[in-house]
Coordinates of C-alpha atoms in Angstrom, one line a residue:
Chain A
X621 CA 0.0 0.0 0.0
X622 CA 1.3 3.5 -0.8
X623 CA 2.7 5.6 2.0
X624 CA 0.0 7.8 3.4
X625 CA 0.7 11.5 3.7
X626 CA -0.6 12.8 7.0
X627 CA 0.6 15.9 8.9
X628 CA 2.8 13.7 11.0
X629 CA 5.0 12.5 8.1
X630 CA 8.1 14.5 7.2
X631 CA 6.5 16.4 4.3
X632 CA 3.4 17.1 6.4
X633 CA 5.5 18.5 9.2
X634 CA 7.3 20.7 6.7
X635 CA 4.1 22.1 5.4
X636 CA 2.8 22.8 8.9
X637 CA 6.1 24.5 9.7
X638 CA 5.8 26.8 6.6
X639 CA 2.3 27.7 7.5
X640 CA 3.2 28.5 11.1
X641 CA 6.2 30.5 10.0
X642 CA 4.0 32.5 7.6
X643 CA 1.5 33.2 10.4
X644 CA 4.2 34.2 12.8
X645 CA 5.7 36.6 10.2
X646 CA 2.4 38.3 9.6
X647 CA 1.8 38.6 13.3
X648 CA 5.3 40.0 13.8
X649 CA 4.9 42.7 11.1
X650 CA 1.6 43.6 12.7
X651 CA 2.9 43.9 16.2
X652 CA 6.0 45.9 15.2
X653 CA 3.9 48.3 13.2
X654 CA 0.5 48.8 14.9
X655 CA -0.5 50.8 17.9
X656 CA -3.3 48.5 19.1
X657 CA -3.0 45.3 21.0
X658 CA -2.7 42.2 18.8
X659 CA -5.3 40.3 20.9
X660 CA -8.1 42.7 20.2
X661 CA -7.1 42.8 16.5
X662 CA -7.1 39.0 16.4
X663 CA -10.7 39.0 17.9
X664 CA -11.8 41.5 15.2
X665 CA -10.1 39.4 12.5
X666 CA -11.8 36.2 13.7
X667 CA -15.1 38.0 13.8
X668 CA -14.7 39.4 10.3
X669 CA -13.3 36.3 8.7
X670 CA -16.8 35.0 7.5
X671 CA -17.3 38.4 5.8
X672 CA -14.0 37.9 4.0
X673 CA -15.0 34.4 2.9
X674 CA -18.7 34.7 2.0
X675 CA -19.5 38.4 2.6
X676 CA -22.2 37.4 5.0
X677 CA -22.0 37.6 8.8
X678 CA -25.5 36.3 9.5
X679 CA -26.2 33.2 7.5
X680 CA -24.5 30.8 5.1
X681 CA -25.5 32.1 1.7
X682 CA -22.6 33.2 -0.4
X683 CA -23.0 36.8 -1.3
X684 CA -19.5 37.5 -2.3
X685 CA -16.0 37.2 -0.8
X686 CA -13.3 34.7 -1.5
X687 CA -15.8 31.9 -2.3
X688 CA -17.3 34.1 -5.0
X689 CA -13.9 34.1 -6.7
X690 CA -13.8 30.3 -6.6
X691 CA -17.4 30.1 -8.0
X692 CA -16.6 32.6 -10.8
X693 CA -13.4 30.6 -11.7
X694 CA -15.3 27.3 -11.8
X695 CA -18.1 28.7 -14.0
X696 CA -15.7 30.5 -16.3
X697 CA -13.4 27.5 -16.7
X698 CA -16.3 25.3 -17.7
X699 CA -17.5 27.7 -20.4
X700 CA -13.9 28.3 -21.6
X701 CA -13.2 24.6 -21.9
X702 CA -16.1 24.2 -24.3
X703 CA -15.4 27.4 -26.3
X704 CA -11.6 26.7 -26.3
X705 CA -12.1 23.2 -27.7
X706 CA -14.3 24.6 -30.5
X707 CA -11.9 27.4 -31.3
X708 CA -8.9 25.1 -31.2
X709 CA -10.5 22.7 -33.7
X710 CA -11.4 25.7 -35.9
X711 CA -7.7 26.7 -35.9
X712 CA -6.8 23.6 -37.8
X713 CA -9.8 23.6 -40.1
X714 CA -9.1 22.9 -43.8
X715 CA -11.3 25.9 -44.9
X716 CA -9.2 29.0 -45.0
X717 CA -12.1 31.4 -43.9
X718 CA -12.7 29.4 -40.7
X719 CA -9.0 29.0 -40.0
X720 CA -8.2 32.7 -40.5
X721 CA -11.1 34.0 -38.5
X722 CA -10.3 31.6 -35.7
X723 CA -6.6 32.9 -35.8
X724 CA -7.8 36.5 -35.7
X725 CA -10.1 35.9 -32.7
X726 CA -7.5 33.9 -30.8
X727 CA -4.8 36.6 -31.4
X728 CA -7.2 39.4 -30.5
X729 CA -8.2 37.9 -27.2
X730 CA -4.8 36.5 -26.2
X731 CA -3.3 40.0 -26.7
X732 CA -5.9 41.9 -24.7
X733 CA -5.2 42.8 -21.1
X734 CA -7.8 41.1 -18.9
X735 CA -8.7 44.3 -17.0
X736 CA -9.5 46.1 -20.2
X737 CA -11.7 43.2 -21.5
X738 CA -13.7 43.1 -18.2
X739 CA -14.2 46.9 -18.4
X740 CA -15.3 46.8 -22.0
X741 CA -17.7 43.8 -21.5
X742 CA -19.2 45.5 -18.4
X743 CA -20.1 48.6 -20.4
X744 CA -20.8 46.8 -23.6
X745 CA -23.6 44.5 -22.3
X746 CA -26.8 46.1 -21.0
X747 CA -27.8 45.4 -17.5
X748 CA -31.0 43.9 -18.6
X749 CA -32.2 42.5 -21.9
X750 CA -35.9 42.1 -22.9
X751 CA -36.5 38.8 -24.6
X752 CA -39.9 39.6 -26.0
X753 CA -42.1 39.1 -22.9
X754 CA -39.6 38.8 -20.1
X755 CA -36.8 41.0 -18.8
X756 CA -33.6 39.2 -18.1
X757 CA -31.1 40.9 -15.8
X758 CA -27.4 40.4 -16.7
X759 CA -25.8 40.5 -13.3
X760 CA -22.2 41.7 -12.7
X761 CA -21.2 38.2 -11.9
X762 CA -22.5 37.0 -15.3
X763 CA -20.7 39.8 -17.1
X764 CA -17.5 38.9 -15.3
X765 CA -17.8 35.2 -16.2
X766 CA -18.4 36.1 -19.8
X767 CA -15.4 38.4 -20.0
X768 CA -13.1 35.9 -18.4
X769 CA -14.4 33.1 -20.5
X770 CA -13.5 35.1 -23.7
X771 CA -9.9 35.5 -22.8
X772 CA -9.3 32.1 -21.3
X773 CA -11.0 30.3 -24.2
X774 CA -8.6 32.0 -26.6
X775 CA -5.6 30.7 -24.6
X776 CA -7.1 27.2 -24.2
X777 CA -7.6 27.2 -28.0
X778 CA -3.9 27.4 -28.5
X779 CA -3.4 24.5 -26.0
X780 CA -6.0 22.4 -27.9
X781 CA -4.3 23.1 -31.2
X782 CA -0.9 22.3 -29.9
X783 CA -2.1 19.1 -28.3
X784 CA -3.9 17.9 -31.5
X785 CA -0.9 18.8 -33.6
X786 CA 1.5 16.9 -31.4
X787 CA -0.2 13.6 -32.0
X788 CA 1.8 11.6 -34.6
X789 CA 0.6 12.0 -38.2
X790 CA 0.3 8.3 -38.5
X791 CA -2.9 8.4 -36.5
X792 CA -4.6 10.8 -38.9
X793 CA -3.5 8.9 -41.9
X794 CA -4.5 5.5 -40.8
X795 CA -7.9 6.8 -39.7
X796 CA -8.3 8.4 -43.1
X797 CA -7.2 5.2 -44.8
X798 CA -10.0 3.4 -42.9
X799 CA -12.6 5.9 -44.3
X800 CA -13.4 8.0 -41.2
X801 CA -14.7 11.5 -41.9
X802 CA -12.9 14.5 -40.5
X803 CA -15.2 14.9 -37.5
X804 CA -15.1 11.2 -36.7
X805 CA -11.3 11.3 -36.7
X806 CA -11.3 14.2 -34.3
X807 CA -14.0 12.9 -32.1
X808 CA -12.9 9.2 -31.9
X809 CA -9.2 9.1 -32.5
X810 CA -7.4 12.5 -31.9
X811 CA -9.2 14.3 -29.0
X812 CA -9.2 11.3 -26.6
X813 CA -5.4 11.1 -27.1
X814 CA -4.9 14.8 -27.0
X815 CA -6.9 15.2 -23.7
X816 CA -4.1 13.6 -21.7
X817 CA -1.5 16.1 -23.2
X818 CA -3.9 19.0 -22.5
X819 CA -4.3 18.4 -18.8
X820 CA -1.2 20.1 -17.3
X821 CA -1.5 23.4 -19.3
X822 CA -5.2 23.3 -18.7
X823 CA -4.7 23.1 -15.0
X824 CA -2.1 25.8 -15.2
X825 CA -4.6 28.1 -16.9
X826 CA -7.2 27.3 -14.2
X827 CA -4.8 28.6 -11.6
X828 CA -4.1 31.7 -13.7
X829 CA -7.9 32.2 -14.1
X830 CA -8.5 31.9 -10.4
X831 CA -5.9 34.6 -9.8
X832 CA -7.5 36.7 -12.5
X833 CA -10.9 36.6 -10.8
X834 CA -9.6 39.4 -8.5
X835 CA -9.9 41.7 -11.4
X836 CA -13.7 41.4 -11.5
X837 CA -14.2 44.1 -9.0
X838 CA -14.4 46.4 -12.0
X839 CA -17.6 44.7 -13.1
X840 CA -19.2 45.3 -9.6
X841 CA -18.7 41.8 -8.2
X842 CA -18.3 41.9 -4.4
X843 CA -15.4 39.5 -4.3
X844 CA -12.5 38.9 -1.9
X845 CA -10.6 42.1 -2.6
X846 CA -13.7 44.3 -2.3
X847 CA -14.5 42.7 1.1
X848 CA -10.9 43.3 2.3
X849 CA -11.2 47.0 1.4
X850 CA -14.6 47.3 3.1
X851 CA -13.3 45.7 6.3
X852 CA -10.1 47.8 6.3
X853 CA -12.2 51.0 5.9
X854 CA -13.7 50.4 9.3
X855 CA -10.5 49.0 10.9
X856 CA -7.5 50.7 9.0
X857 CA -4.9 49.1 11.3
X858 CA -6.0 45.7 9.9
X859 CA -5.3 46.6 6.2
X860 CA -1.9 44.9 5.9
X861 CA -2.8 41.6 7.7
X862 CA -6.0 41.4 5.7
X863 CA -4.2 41.6 2.4
X864 CA -1.8 39.0 3.7
X865 CA -4.6 36.7 4.7
X866 CA -6.2 37.1 1.3
X867 CA -2.9 36.2 -0.3
X868 CA -2.6 33.2 2.0
X869 CA -6.1 32.1 1.0
X870 CA -5.3 32.3 -2.7
X871 CA -1.9 30.6 -2.1
X872 CA -3.6 27.7 -0.2
X873 CA -5.9 27.2 -3.1
X874 CA -3.5 27.6 -6.0
X875 CA -0.3 26.0 -4.7
X876 CA -1.8 22.5 -4.4
X877 CA -3.1 22.9 -7.9
X878 CA 0.5 23.8 -9.1
X879 CA 2.0 20.8 -7.2
X880 CA -0.7 18.5 -8.7
X881 CA 0.0 19.8 -12.2
X882 CA 3.7 19.1 -11.8
X883 CA 2.9 15.6 -10.6
X884 CA 0.6 14.9 -13.6
X885 CA 3.2 16.3 -15.9
X886 CA 5.9 14.0 -14.6
X887 CA 3.5 11.0 -14.8
X888 CA 2.7 11.7 -18.4
X889 CA 6.2 12.7 -19.5
X890 CA 6.6 9.3 -21.3
X891 CA 4.2 10.7 -23.9
X892 CA 6.6 13.5 -25.1
Chain B
X1283 CA -26.3 50.4 -29.6
X1284 CA -22.9 49.4 -30.9
X1285 CA -23.1 51.6 -34.0
X1286 CA -23.9 54.8 -32.1
X1287 CA -20.3 55.2 -31.0
X1288 CA -19.3 58.8 -30.6
X1289 CA -15.6 59.6 -31.0
X1290 CA -15.7 63.3 -31.4
X1291 CA -14.0 63.8 -28.1
X1292 CA -10.7 62.5 -29.7
X1293 CA -10.2 65.8 -31.4
X1294 CA -9.8 67.6 -28.1
X1295 CA -6.0 68.2 -27.6
X1296 CA -6.3 67.7 -23.8
X1297 CA -7.6 64.2 -24.3
X1298 CA -5.0 63.5 -27.0
X1299 CA -2.2 64.7 -24.6
X1300 CA -3.6 62.4 -21.9
X1301 CA -3.7 59.4 -24.1
X1302 CA -0.2 60.2 -25.5
X1303 CA 1.2 60.5 -22.0
X1304 CA -0.6 57.3 -21.0
X1305 CA 0.9 55.3 -23.9
X1306 CA 4.4 56.8 -23.2
X1307 CA 4.2 55.8 -19.5
X1308 CA 2.9 52.3 -20.3
X1309 CA 5.8 51.7 -22.7
X1310 CA 8.2 53.2 -20.1
X1311 CA 6.9 51.0 -17.3
X1312 CA 6.9 47.9 -19.5
X1313 CA 10.5 48.5 -20.6
X1314 CA 11.8 49.1 -17.0
X1315 CA 10.0 46.0 -15.8
X1316 CA 11.2 43.8 -18.7
X1317 CA 14.8 44.8 -18.0
X1318 CA 14.5 44.5 -14.2
X1319 CA 12.7 41.2 -14.3
X1320 CA 15.4 39.7 -16.7
X1321 CA 18.1 40.9 -14.2
X1322 CA 16.1 39.3 -11.3
X1323 CA 15.7 36.1 -13.4
X1324 CA 19.5 35.8 -14.1
X1325 CA 20.4 36.5 -10.4
X1326 CA 17.9 33.9 -9.3
X1327 CA 19.3 31.3 -11.7
X1328 CA 22.8 32.0 -10.3
X1329 CA 21.6 31.9 -6.7
X1330 CA 19.8 28.5 -7.3
X1331 CA 23.2 26.9 -7.5
X1332 CA 24.2 28.2 -4.2
X1333 CA 25.7 25.8 -1.7
X1334 CA 23.7 27.4 1.2
X1335 CA 20.4 25.7 1.8
X1336 CA 18.7 28.7 3.2
X1337 CA 19.4 30.7 0.0
X1338 CA 17.9 28.0 -2.1
X1339 CA 14.9 27.6 0.1
X1340 CA 14.3 31.4 0.4
X1341 CA 14.4 31.6 -3.4
X1342 CA 11.8 28.8 -3.7
X1343 CA 9.6 30.6 -1.1
X1344 CA 9.8 33.8 -3.1
X1345 CA 9.0 32.1 -6.4
X1346 CA 6.1 30.1 -5.0
X1347 CA 4.5 33.2 -3.3
X1348 CA 4.7 35.3 -6.4
X1349 CA 3.5 32.5 -8.7
X1350 CA 0.5 31.4 -6.7
X1351 CA -1.0 34.7 -5.5
X1352 CA -3.1 37.1 -7.6
X1353 CA -1.0 40.0 -9.0
X1354 CA -3.7 42.6 -8.1
X1355 CA -3.5 41.6 -4.4
X1356 CA 0.3 41.6 -4.6
X1357 CA 0.1 45.1 -6.1
X1358 CA -2.1 46.5 -3.3
X1359 CA -0.2 44.6 -0.6
X1360 CA 3.2 45.8 -1.7
X1361 CA 1.9 49.4 -2.2
X1362 CA 0.5 49.5 1.4
X1363 CA 3.6 47.8 2.9
X1364 CA 6.0 50.0 1.0
X1365 CA 4.2 53.2 1.8
X1366 CA 3.9 52.4 5.5
X1367 CA 7.3 50.9 6.3
X1368 CA 9.6 53.1 4.2
X1369 CA 10.5 56.6 5.4
X1370 CA 8.4 59.6 4.3
X1371 CA 9.9 62.5 2.4
X1372 CA 9.0 66.0 3.6
X1373 CA 8.4 68.4 0.8
X1374 CA 9.8 71.8 1.8
X1375 CA 7.6 73.8 -0.6
X1376 CA 4.2 72.7 0.7
X1377 CA 5.2 71.3 4.1
X1378 CA 3.5 68.0 3.4
X1379 CA 5.0 64.6 3.6
X1380 CA 4.6 62.0 0.9
X1381 CA 5.8 58.4 0.7
X1382 CA 9.4 57.8 -0.6
X1383 CA 8.2 55.5 -3.4
X1384 CA 5.3 56.8 -5.4
X1385 CA 2.8 54.7 -7.3
X1386 CA 5.0 54.4 -10.5
X1387 CA 8.0 53.0 -8.5
X1388 CA 5.8 50.7 -6.4
X1389 CA 4.2 49.4 -9.6
X1390 CA 7.6 48.9 -11.2
X1391 CA 8.9 47.0 -8.2
X1392 CA 5.9 44.8 -7.9
X1393 CA 5.8 44.0 -11.7
X1394 CA 9.5 43.3 -11.8
X1395 CA 9.3 40.9 -8.8
X1396 CA 6.2 39.2 -10.2
X1397 CA 7.7 38.7 -13.6
X1398 CA 11.1 37.9 -12.2
X1399 CA 9.7 34.9 -10.3
X1400 CA 8.4 33.4 -13.6
X1401 CA 11.6 34.3 -15.4
X1402 CA 13.7 32.4 -12.8
X1403 CA 11.8 29.2 -13.6
X1404 CA 12.0 29.8 -17.4
X1405 CA 15.7 30.6 -17.4
X1406 CA 16.4 27.7 -15.1
X1407 CA 14.7 25.3 -17.5
X1408 CA 16.8 26.8 -20.4
X1409 CA 20.1 26.4 -18.4
X1410 CA 19.2 22.9 -17.5
X1411 CA 18.5 22.1 -21.2
X1412 CA 22.1 22.8 -22.2
X1413 CA 23.8 19.4 -22.5
X1414 CA 26.4 18.6 -19.9
X1415 CA 28.8 17.6 -22.6
X1416 CA 29.0 21.2 -23.9
X1417 CA 30.2 22.4 -20.5
X1418 CA 32.6 19.5 -20.1
X1419 CA 34.0 20.4 -23.6
X1420 CA 34.4 24.0 -22.5
X1421 CA 36.2 23.0 -19.3
X1422 CA 38.5 20.7 -21.2
X1423 CA 39.4 23.6 -23.5
X1424 CA 40.4 25.6 -20.4
X1425 CA 37.4 27.9 -20.0
X1426 CA 36.8 29.0 -16.4
X1427 CA 33.3 28.5 -14.8
X1428 CA 32.4 32.1 -15.4
X1429 CA 33.6 32.0 -19.1
X1430 CA 31.6 28.7 -19.6
X1431 CA 28.5 30.4 -18.2
X1432 CA 28.8 33.5 -20.4
X1433 CA 30.1 32.1 -23.6
X1434 CA 28.7 28.6 -23.8
X1435 CA 25.7 28.2 -21.5
X1436 CA 24.0 31.6 -21.9
X1437 CA 23.7 31.6 -25.7
X1438 CA 22.3 28.1 -25.9
X1439 CA 20.0 28.5 -22.9
X1440 CA 18.6 31.7 -24.4
X1441 CA 17.6 30.0 -27.6
X1442 CA 15.9 27.1 -25.8
X1443 CA 13.8 29.3 -23.4
X1444 CA 13.1 32.2 -25.8
X1445 CA 9.5 31.2 -26.6
X1446 CA 8.5 30.9 -22.9
X1447 CA 10.5 34.0 -22.1
X1448 CA 8.7 36.0 -24.8
X1449 CA 5.3 34.9 -23.7
X1450 CA 6.2 35.9 -20.1
X1451 CA 7.2 39.4 -21.3
X1452 CA 4.0 39.7 -23.3
X1453 CA 2.1 38.8 -20.1
X1454 CA 4.1 41.5 -18.3
X1455 CA 2.8 44.2 -20.7
X1456 CA -0.8 43.0 -20.1
X1457 CA -0.2 43.0 -16.3
X1458 CA 0.9 46.7 -16.3
X1459 CA -2.8 47.6 -16.6
X1460 CA -3.2 46.5 -13.0
X1461 CA -1.0 49.5 -12.0
X1462 CA -4.0 51.8 -12.7
X1463 CA -5.5 50.5 -9.5
X1464 CA -2.8 52.3 -7.5
X1465 CA -3.1 55.5 -9.6
X1466 CA 0.0 55.0 -11.7
X1467 CA -0.4 57.4 -14.6
X1468 CA -0.5 54.8 -17.3
X1469 CA -3.0 54.3 -20.2
X1470 CA -5.8 52.6 -18.4
X1471 CA -5.7 55.2 -15.6
X1472 CA -5.9 58.1 -18.1
X1473 CA -8.7 56.3 -19.8
X1474 CA -10.6 56.3 -16.5
X1475 CA -9.9 60.0 -16.1
X1476 CA -11.3 60.7 -19.6
X1477 CA -14.5 58.8 -19.2
X1478 CA -15.0 60.3 -15.7
X1479 CA -14.9 63.6 -17.6
X1480 CA -17.1 63.0 -20.6
X1481 CA -19.1 59.8 -19.6
X1482 CA -18.3 58.0 -22.8
X1483 CA -17.1 54.8 -21.1
X1484 CA -17.8 52.3 -23.9
X1485 CA -16.0 54.4 -26.6
X1486 CA -13.0 55.1 -24.4
X1487 CA -12.7 51.4 -23.4
X1488 CA -13.0 50.1 -26.9
X1489 CA -10.3 52.5 -28.1
X1490 CA -8.0 51.5 -25.2
X1491 CA -8.7 47.8 -26.0
X1492 CA -7.6 48.3 -29.6
X1493 CA -4.5 50.3 -28.5
X1494 CA -3.4 47.6 -26.1
X1495 CA -3.9 44.8 -28.7
X1496 CA -1.8 46.8 -31.1
X1497 CA 1.0 47.4 -28.5
X1498 CA 1.0 43.7 -27.4
X1499 CA 0.8 42.6 -31.1
X1500 CA 3.9 44.7 -31.8
X1501 CA 5.8 42.9 -29.1
X1502 CA 4.5 39.5 -30.4
X1503 CA 5.9 40.4 -33.9
X1504 CA 9.2 41.6 -32.4
X1505 CA 9.6 38.4 -30.3
X1506 CA 8.8 36.2 -33.3
X1507 CA 11.4 38.1 -35.4
X1508 CA 13.9 37.6 -32.5
X1509 CA 13.3 33.9 -32.4
X1510 CA 13.8 33.5 -36.1
X1511 CA 16.9 35.7 -36.1
X1512 CA 18.6 33.8 -33.2
X1513 CA 17.8 30.4 -34.6
X1514 CA 20.7 27.9 -34.8
X1515 CA 20.0 25.3 -37.5
X1516 CA 19.7 21.9 -35.9
X1517 CA 19.4 23.1 -32.3
X1518 CA 16.2 23.3 -30.4
X1519 CA 12.6 23.4 -31.7

């Protein structure tokens, strides 16, 4: 049976040591700098922590905060994966018109700064749309998800194209020799093999997307950074520790993803 | 709605001057950060071979922190930390005190550190890709370690890691837009000033989008030219 990683193993103790060191450094900076007692500040921090996480001190409904960042990243990644797959297949289409328009779209969205895209989509889309008989409100969260999906799908399209093109040409040719149509080759032969090669860069882009969700404050989303600013307006001495705690939250979410990506890359390195 | 765009405000020389200054400051910030992050990258690669464990571990901590936290939060955190912990400068003319490092310097420091962390990983992968036999051949010809690094390892490592390095520098230009959050006078900040003035948010933002795509596209073309110009036949991809 494989060696089980608990916090009492050597690596587990190392991780606990790093976390405690980080907490001690944050506390030390705060004690050296602030004028108030650290105990009362700790009490305020613990009391406000739910506000930072879900922007809600009374119940359990997620109205914003750090969990909103996670939700936006999950929704946006789901949409981007589908769109990116389609765009990536369009990039290698035999028809010149499809290929060139896909190239143009991918280049345009890969080269745009994310903040500018979120700004533009926020003001481009109306805040409500009338579909004949009903009025559909487009919330800030929806606009943020759409904007992030546009940029990330362009980047995923390049990954899909690279993965499909890295499969040996023999697969294409033997499938064609057996009479498969182009869509059948893609669906049954190439994409199942390409999926394995796509996973490490795909996870890397998920981490980048999660870190890009902090930019959505522009659209009006009440996410983690907005909550940090609101809390530090009332308690200005807590500004630096709160930013540090938000960074630690993102680190705790993204660092395991990075480690896992590296492990998957090494496991699949026999393919390249 | 999209065809009712009104760009008559572009003929106003004030707005033209603001946009021009914004573009100039964006290019200036990008160039400073590209150079500084490359320097940080090379210093980091050199330090990674250090025989002291705490230097190697400290470098890993720096890299992992800057790679796994959002750049916007890093920007605000560094801005607050730098403005509170560094000494304040007293302006004799007005009698007021301002922080030692303004928003431009804080943004430059943060972006260099952020991009430098990625550069260390990229340059390290390039240096590791140089075959050991090349270094042994250099040593057998009498090159010292420093001469080996400069004349043999560096040119080959550069060609291997150039695509990843270029994509990181392109990402750096896109990340300079975050500096507008701490009131750095770059293009996105001036765009905000313009639409706070004339309320034409959509038109201003679409124009800024196209300008940024062109700027980044210019760097993409330059980096592609550099890759082709530095190509050694038979080596690398």
